[in-house]
Amino acid sequence: RSRKKVVSEFLFFEEPMAHVLHEKIAMERELRRALEKGEFELYYQPQIRLDSGTVTGMEALIRWNHPEKGIISPYTFIPVAEQTGIIIPINEWVIRTACQQTKQLLEYFPNLSVSVNLSPYEFENRRFVDKLARLLEETGLPPHHLDLEITERMAMDTEQAIAILTKLKAIGVTISMDDFGTGYSSLSYLTDLPIDRLKIDRSFVRNIQGKKDAILPAIIRLGHNIGVKVLAEGVETKTEAAYLRDKRCDEAQGYYFAPPLPYEAFLNFLRRQQRNELRIQEMK
Ligand code: C2E
Ligand code: MG
Ligand code: MG
Ligand code: MG
């Protein structure tokens, strides 16, 4: 009797898990191959200063150009990459490519800064600080043109986060807190962390005409009170952009200005913007 039960439990629990594990292993192999074959590409989404309409920088967002499946979103493969550790070489590729391409853009647009997303796995890696310094040296990008995005989850162990961030800041890069407001850490850690910017998660930007109205202005003031810049993510409409500008939000990023764009298209966007054809003009 007991043997049969054990067998059925085994089948019930182990089979789906084995299946998931198998899929992860298969995807890890695919990701490794993608890296070797050069199937990854960085898209760039502009970050706009709301008072002037100037492009201050851009966020580098990875895409996987899969030969059969087409463009794959990072929401699909980044979690698996993190669980299997292959995120380390992928993010090395991301940082190197972002630094190289930004270095090229600086020739024409000397004030741009590029933001890259760090993964928790990497953030806690002792060798990351040295690796970052090496990549900056190798690519020749001056460190203050690189911004690293971390999340509240990575700052949960505040003491450790302060130690790591202090080392990173010593290199000369800036730090942004991504998806701000969605994490579960207490707010007290904020004043202790050496960060330069809060990126308000796009969930707060939705329905700003409605009841959530109380939250956005409060986050903007909080940021300014602790002496950091505030950027709103996921700005999709003129109403949202104008509202944020009125509330003194420093910067914005979102489909209203531009979606993430391949390098060449992003370069064209910068050129158009230089000729004052940007949508920010409509807000005036
Ligand atoms: P994130 O860092 O919060 O990036 C913002 C996401 O919001 C991007 O999705 C972007 O395309 C999307 N977005 C931008 N504007 C709008 C808008 O107006 N409305 C809406 N609804 N969405 C908007 P994406 O590119 O699919 O990236 C998803 C997440 O994947 C990123 O979230 C980031 O956490 C992660 N990720 C992307 N690239 C990398 C990378 O190179 N390394 C690592 N570790 N993570 C990455
Ligand atoms: Mg980000
Ligand atoms: Mg974000
Ligand atoms: Mg987000």
Short mmCIF file of C-alpha atoms and ligand atoms in Angstrom, two decimals:
data_model
loop_
_atom_site.label_atom_id
_atom_site.label_comp_id
_atom_site.label_asym_id
_atom_site.label_seq_id
_atom_site.Cartn_x
_atom_site.Cartn_y
_atom_site.Cartn_z
CA ARG A 1 0.00 0.00 0.00
CA SER A 2 2.64 2.46 1.09
CA ARG A 3 4.84 1.57 -1.82
CA LYS A 4 2.13 2.33 -4.31
CA LYS A 5 1.45 5.69 -2.63
CA VAL A 6 5.10 6.60 -2.76
CA VAL A 7 5.21 5.74 -6.42
CA SER A 8 2.18 7.86 -7.25
CA GLU A 9 3.51 10.80 -5.24
CA PHE A 10 6.80 10.42 -6.98
CA LEU A 11 5.12 10.53 -10.35
CA PHE A 12 2.89 13.41 -9.36
CA PHE A 13 5.62 15.65 -7.97
CA GLU A 14 8.75 14.58 -9.74
CA GLU A 15 7.58 14.44 -13.30
CA PRO A 16 6.50 18.06 -13.74
CA MET A 17 9.59 19.21 -11.82
CA ALA A 18 11.84 17.11 -14.00
CA HIS A 19 10.10 18.59 -17.00
CA VAL A 20 10.69 22.17 -15.80
CA LEU A 21 14.30 21.37 -14.99
CA HIS A 22 14.77 19.85 -18.41
CA GLU A 23 13.38 23.00 -20.03
CA LYS A 24 15.74 25.18 -18.02
CA ILE A 25 18.74 23.10 -19.01
CA ALA A 26 17.66 23.24 -22.64
CA MET A 27 17.24 27.00 -22.47
CA GLU A 28 20.61 27.46 -20.78
CA ARG A 29 22.21 25.56 -23.66
CA GLU A 30 20.31 27.75 -26.13
CA LEU A 31 21.41 30.93 -24.33
CA ARG A 32 25.03 29.82 -24.44
CA ARG A 33 24.72 29.14 -28.16
CA ALA A 34 22.97 32.51 -28.68
CA LEU A 35 25.88 34.27 -27.02
CA GLU A 36 28.39 32.51 -29.27
CA LYS A 37 26.34 33.14 -32.42
CA GLY A 38 25.75 36.81 -31.62
CA GLU A 39 21.97 36.57 -31.39
CA PHE A 40 21.65 39.19 -28.65
CA GLU A 41 21.07 42.84 -29.42
CA LEU A 42 20.77 45.94 -27.29
CA TYR A 43 17.82 48.26 -27.75
CA TYR A 44 18.00 51.77 -26.35
CA GLN A 45 15.16 53.74 -24.79
CA PRO A 46 15.73 57.48 -24.34
CA GLN A 47 15.49 59.21 -20.97
CA ILE A 48 14.17 62.74 -21.28
CA ARG A 49 14.56 65.78 -19.05
CA LEU A 50 11.04 67.04 -18.52
CA ASP A 51 11.79 70.75 -18.15
CA SER A 52 13.82 71.11 -21.34
CA GLY A 53 13.06 68.07 -23.46
CA THR A 54 16.75 67.18 -23.63
CA VAL A 55 17.76 63.53 -23.96
CA THR A 56 20.00 62.90 -20.94
CA GLY A 57 20.67 59.25 -21.64
CA MET A 58 19.17 55.90 -22.49
CA GLU A 59 18.48 52.53 -20.93
CA ALA A 60 20.05 49.53 -22.63
CA LEU A 61 17.52 46.68 -22.87
CA ILE A 62 18.52 43.27 -24.16
CA ARG A 63 16.67 41.41 -26.94
CA TRP A 64 17.24 37.89 -28.21
CA ASN A 65 16.90 37.56 -31.98
CA HIS A 66 16.09 33.88 -32.08
CA PRO A 67 16.56 32.31 -35.55
CA GLU A 68 13.21 30.47 -35.39
CA LYS A 69 11.20 32.14 -32.64
CA GLY A 70 11.89 35.76 -33.58
CA ILE A 71 12.51 38.45 -30.96
CA ILE A 72 12.34 37.07 -27.43
CA SER A 73 11.61 39.40 -24.47
CA PRO A 74 14.01 39.52 -21.52
CA TYR A 75 11.03 38.73 -19.26
CA THR A 76 11.20 35.21 -20.76
CA PHE A 77 14.91 34.43 -20.59
CA ILE A 78 16.47 36.69 -17.90
CA PRO A 79 14.90 34.70 -15.01
CA VAL A 80 16.27 31.41 -16.43
CA ALA A 81 19.62 33.05 -17.11
CA GLU A 82 19.75 34.15 -13.47
CA GLN A 83 18.82 30.72 -12.13
CA THR A 84 21.45 28.97 -14.20
CA GLY A 85 24.24 31.53 -13.77
CA ILE A 86 24.58 32.19 -17.48
CA ILE A 87 23.46 35.73 -16.67
CA ILE A 88 27.13 36.48 -15.83
CA PRO A 89 28.54 36.18 -19.39
CA ILE A 90 25.32 37.68 -20.81
CA ASN A 91 25.60 40.77 -18.64
CA GLU A 92 29.29 41.05 -19.41
CA TRP A 93 28.29 41.18 -23.08
CA VAL A 94 25.58 43.76 -22.23
CA ILE A 95 27.97 46.06 -20.37
CA ARG A 96 30.72 45.78 -22.99
CA THR A 97 28.30 46.45 -25.87
CA ALA A 98 26.54 49.32 -24.07
CA CYS A 99 29.90 50.94 -23.27
CA GLN A 100 31.20 50.52 -26.85
CA GLN A 101 28.06 51.88 -28.49
CA THR A 102 27.73 54.77 -26.03
CA LYS A 103 31.38 55.68 -26.61
CA GLN A 104 30.53 56.00 -30.33
CA LEU A 105 27.47 58.15 -29.59
CA LEU A 106 29.49 60.51 -27.38
CA GLU A 107 31.29 61.82 -30.47
CA TYR A 108 28.05 63.48 -31.56
CA PHE A 109 26.13 63.65 -28.28
CA PRO A 110 28.75 64.27 -25.58
CA ASN A 111 26.42 64.41 -22.56
CA LEU A 112 24.71 61.03 -22.85
CA SER A 113 24.75 58.45 -20.08
CA VAL A 114 23.78 54.78 -20.56
CA SER A 115 21.89 52.75 -17.94
CA VAL A 116 22.31 49.00 -17.68
CA ASN A 117 20.32 46.59 -15.51
CA LEU A 118 22.28 44.56 -12.98
CA SER A 119 21.13 41.16 -11.81
CA PRO A 120 21.18 40.22 -8.10
CA TYR A 121 23.47 37.31 -8.88
CA GLU A 122 26.05 39.65 -10.30
CA PHE A 123 25.64 42.36 -7.72
CA GLU A 124 26.80 40.00 -5.00
CA ASN A 125 29.72 38.64 -7.00
CA ARG A 126 32.98 39.76 -5.36
CA ARG A 127 34.72 40.05 -8.70
CA PHE A 128 32.10 42.31 -10.26
CA VAL A 129 33.72 45.61 -9.24
CA ASP A 130 37.03 44.61 -10.86
CA LYS A 131 35.26 43.29 -13.93
CA LEU A 132 33.38 46.55 -14.36
CA ALA A 133 36.55 48.62 -14.04
CA ARG A 134 38.20 46.40 -16.65
CA LEU A 135 35.28 46.73 -19.09
CA LEU A 136 35.32 50.52 -18.77
CA GLU A 137 39.04 50.61 -19.42
CA GLU A 138 38.78 48.20 -22.34
CA THR A 139 36.01 50.18 -24.05
CA GLY A 140 37.31 53.64 -23.14
CA LEU A 141 33.94 54.90 -21.89
CA PRO A 142 34.47 57.51 -19.16
CA PRO A 143 32.84 55.98 -16.02
CA HIS A 144 30.47 58.89 -15.35
CA HIS A 145 28.67 58.00 -18.61
CA LEU A 146 27.63 54.64 -17.16
CA ASP A 147 24.66 54.24 -14.82
CA LEU A 148 23.91 50.95 -13.06
CA GLU A 149 20.32 50.05 -12.25
CA ILE A 150 19.75 48.02 -9.12
CA THR A 151 16.46 46.99 -7.50
CA GLU A 152 15.18 47.27 -3.94
CA ARG A 153 15.57 43.52 -3.60
CA MET A 154 19.33 43.90 -4.00
CA ALA A 155 19.40 46.47 -1.20
CA MET A 156 17.61 44.28 1.35
CA ASP A 157 20.89 43.51 3.09
CA THR A 158 21.60 47.22 3.54
CA GLU A 159 25.08 46.88 5.05
CA GLN A 160 26.25 44.67 2.20
CA ALA A 161 24.61 46.91 -0.42
CA ILE A 162 26.30 50.02 0.99
CA ALA A 163 29.69 48.27 0.85
CA ILE A 164 29.24 47.17 -2.76
CA LEU A 165 27.76 50.46 -3.96
CA THR A 166 30.52 52.47 -2.31
CA LYS A 167 33.11 50.48 -4.28
CA LEU A 168 31.15 50.90 -7.52
CA LYS A 169 30.77 54.64 -6.96
CA ALA A 170 34.51 54.92 -6.36
CA ILE A 171 35.01 53.82 -9.97
CA GLY A 172 32.93 56.83 -11.00
CA VAL A 173 29.67 55.28 -12.25
CA THR A 174 26.22 56.43 -11.07
CA ILE A 175 23.54 54.26 -9.47
CA SER A 176 19.78 54.22 -10.06
CA MET A 177 17.13 52.41 -8.02
CA ASP A 178 14.96 50.68 -10.65
CA ASP A 179 11.25 49.82 -10.28
CA PHE A 180 11.11 51.96 -7.16
CA GLY A 181 8.02 51.38 -5.03
CA THR A 182 7.46 47.73 -5.94
CA GLY A 183 9.95 46.20 -3.50
CA TYR A 184 9.36 45.20 0.08
CA SER A 185 12.23 46.90 1.85
CA SER A 186 11.64 49.59 4.43
CA LEU A 187 12.22 53.14 3.31
CA SER A 188 14.78 53.90 6.01
CA TYR A 189 17.58 52.26 4.00
CA LEU A 190 17.20 54.88 1.28
CA THR A 191 19.02 57.66 3.11
CA ASP A 192 22.00 55.36 3.74
CA LEU A 193 22.48 54.07 0.20
CA PRO A 194 24.81 56.02 -2.10
CA ILE A 195 22.36 56.23 -5.00
CA ASP A 196 21.91 59.03 -7.53
CA ARG A 197 18.43 58.47 -8.90
CA LEU A 198 15.08 56.85 -8.23
CA LYS A 199 13.24 55.32 -11.16
CA ILE A 200 9.56 55.26 -10.21
CA ASP A 201 7.95 52.04 -11.38
CA ARG A 202 5.46 52.43 -14.20
CA SER A 203 2.60 51.05 -12.07
CA PHE A 204 2.50 54.42 -10.26
CA VAL A 205 2.33 56.35 -13.50
CA ARG A 206 -0.90 54.59 -14.57
CA ASN A 207 -4.16 56.31 -13.58
CA ILE A 208 -2.49 59.44 -12.31
CA GLN A 209 -5.81 61.22 -12.76
CA GLY A 210 -7.35 58.83 -10.27
CA LYS A 211 -6.89 58.09 -6.58
CA LYS A 212 -3.25 57.05 -6.85
CA ASP A 213 -2.56 60.71 -7.43
CA ALA A 214 -1.34 61.07 -3.84
CA ILE A 215 1.57 58.68 -4.35
CA LEU A 216 3.51 60.10 -7.29
CA PRO A 217 4.04 63.62 -5.92
CA ALA A 218 5.06 62.07 -2.58
CA ILE A 219 7.71 59.85 -4.20
CA ILE A 220 9.05 62.80 -6.19
CA ARG A 221 9.35 64.88 -3.01
CA LEU A 222 10.91 61.95 -1.15
CA GLY A 223 13.57 61.66 -3.84
CA HIS A 224 14.33 65.35 -3.82
CA ASN A 225 14.44 65.42 -0.01
CA ILE A 226 17.17 62.79 0.03
CA GLY A 227 19.02 64.64 -2.74
CA VAL A 228 18.53 62.28 -5.69
CA LYS A 229 17.07 62.74 -9.17
CA VAL A 230 13.70 61.22 -9.96
CA LEU A 231 12.77 59.53 -13.25
CA ALA A 232 9.30 58.19 -14.05
CA GLU A 233 9.14 54.93 -16.02
CA GLY A 234 6.46 53.88 -18.48
CA VAL A 235 5.18 57.32 -19.50
CA GLU A 236 2.75 56.62 -22.33
CA THR A 237 0.67 59.79 -22.76
CA LYS A 238 1.06 63.54 -23.08
CA THR A 239 -1.18 63.95 -20.02
CA GLU A 240 1.16 61.81 -17.92
CA ALA A 241 4.26 63.63 -19.16
CA ALA A 242 2.75 67.09 -18.51
CA TYR A 243 1.53 66.02 -15.07
CA LEU A 244 4.97 64.72 -14.09
CA ARG A 245 6.65 67.88 -15.36
CA ASP A 246 4.23 69.97 -13.28
CA LYS A 247 5.08 67.87 -10.21
CA ARG A 248 8.79 68.64 -10.83
CA CYS A 249 9.75 65.09 -11.77
CA ASP A 250 13.22 65.43 -13.33
CA GLU A 251 13.14 62.85 -16.10
CA ALA A 252 10.86 60.41 -17.88
CA GLN A 253 11.11 57.31 -20.03
CA GLY A 254 8.31 55.61 -21.93
CA TYR A 255 6.45 54.93 -25.16
CA TYR A 256 5.20 58.55 -25.31
CA PHE A 257 8.75 59.63 -26.16
CA ALA A 258 10.01 56.43 -27.77
CA PRO A 259 9.97 52.65 -27.31
CA PRO A 260 13.28 50.85 -26.89
CA LEU A 261 14.99 51.17 -30.32
CA PRO A 262 17.78 49.30 -32.13
CA TYR A 263 21.05 51.28 -32.18
CA GLU A 264 20.61 52.81 -35.65
CA ALA A 265 17.00 53.83 -34.98
CA PHE A 266 18.04 55.30 -31.66
CA LEU A 267 20.75 57.33 -33.40
CA ASN A 268 18.10 58.64 -35.82
CA PHE A 269 15.91 59.54 -32.86
CA LEU A 270 18.76 61.56 -31.34
CA ARG A 271 19.32 63.39 -34.63
CA ARG A 272 15.62 64.21 -35.00
CA GLN A 273 15.51 65.39 -31.41
CA GLN A 274 18.46 67.64 -32.07
CA ARG A 275 16.45 69.22 -34.88
CA ASN A 276 13.67 69.91 -32.38
CA GLU A 277 11.19 67.45 -33.76
CA LEU A 278 10.66 65.71 -30.45
CA ARG A 279 7.17 65.23 -29.05
CA ILE A 280 8.13 67.12 -25.91
CA GLN A 281 7.54 70.24 -27.99
CA GLU A 282 3.83 69.45 -28.02
CA MET A 283 3.73 69.79 -24.26
CA LYS A 284 4.83 73.41 -24.24
P1 C2E B 1 13.06 47.37 -16.54
O1 C2E B 1 14.50 47.58 -16.27
O2 C2E B 1 12.09 47.93 -15.55
O3 C2E B 1 12.81 47.97 -17.99
C1 C2E B 1 11.66 48.67 -18.37
C2 C2E B 1 10.74 47.80 -19.19
O4 C2E B 1 9.55 48.55 -19.46
C3 C2E B 1 11.32 47.43 -20.55
O5 C2E B 1 10.85 46.14 -20.86
C4 C2E B 1 10.68 48.45 -21.47
O6 C2E B 1 10.58 48.02 -22.81
C5 C2E B 1 9.32 48.61 -20.85
N1 C2E B 1 8.72 49.90 -21.15
C6 C2E B 1 9.35 51.05 -21.48
N2 C2E B 1 8.48 52.05 -21.67
C7 C2E B 1 7.27 51.54 -21.45
C8 C2E B 1 5.93 52.10 -21.49
O7 C2E B 1 5.72 53.30 -21.76
N3 C2E B 1 4.90 51.25 -21.19
C9 C2E B 1 5.11 49.95 -20.89
N4 C2E B 1 4.03 49.19 -20.63
N5 C2E B 1 6.34 49.38 -20.84
C10 C2E B 1 7.41 50.18 -21.11
P2 C2E B 1 11.84 45.05 -21.46
O8 C2E B 1 12.79 45.71 -22.40
O9 C2E B 1 10.99 43.94 -21.96
O10 C2E B 1 12.67 44.58 -20.20
C11 C2E B 1 12.03 43.93 -19.16
C12 C2E B 1 12.92 43.74 -17.96
O11 C2E B 1 13.98 42.83 -18.27
C13 C2E B 1 13.63 45.02 -17.53
O12 C2E B 1 12.76 45.79 -16.73
C14 C2E B 1 14.81 44.46 -16.77
O13 C2E B 1 14.45 44.13 -15.46
C15 C2E B 1 15.12 43.18 -17.54
N6 C2E B 1 16.25 43.41 -18.45
C16 C2E B 1 16.23 43.97 -19.68
N7 C2E B 1 17.48 44.01 -20.21
C17 C2E B 1 18.31 43.47 -19.29
C18 C2E B 1 19.73 43.23 -19.24
O14 C2E B 1 20.49 43.57 -20.14
N8 C2E B 1 20.22 42.64 -18.10
C19 C2E B 1 19.39 42.30 -17.05
N9 C2E B 1 19.95 41.74 -15.97
N10 C2E B 1 18.08 42.52 -17.06
C20 C2E B 1 17.53 43.09 -18.17
MG MG B 2 15.73 49.01 -15.77
MG MG B 3 12.44 49.66 -14.47
MG MG B 4 9.88 48.19 -14.37
#
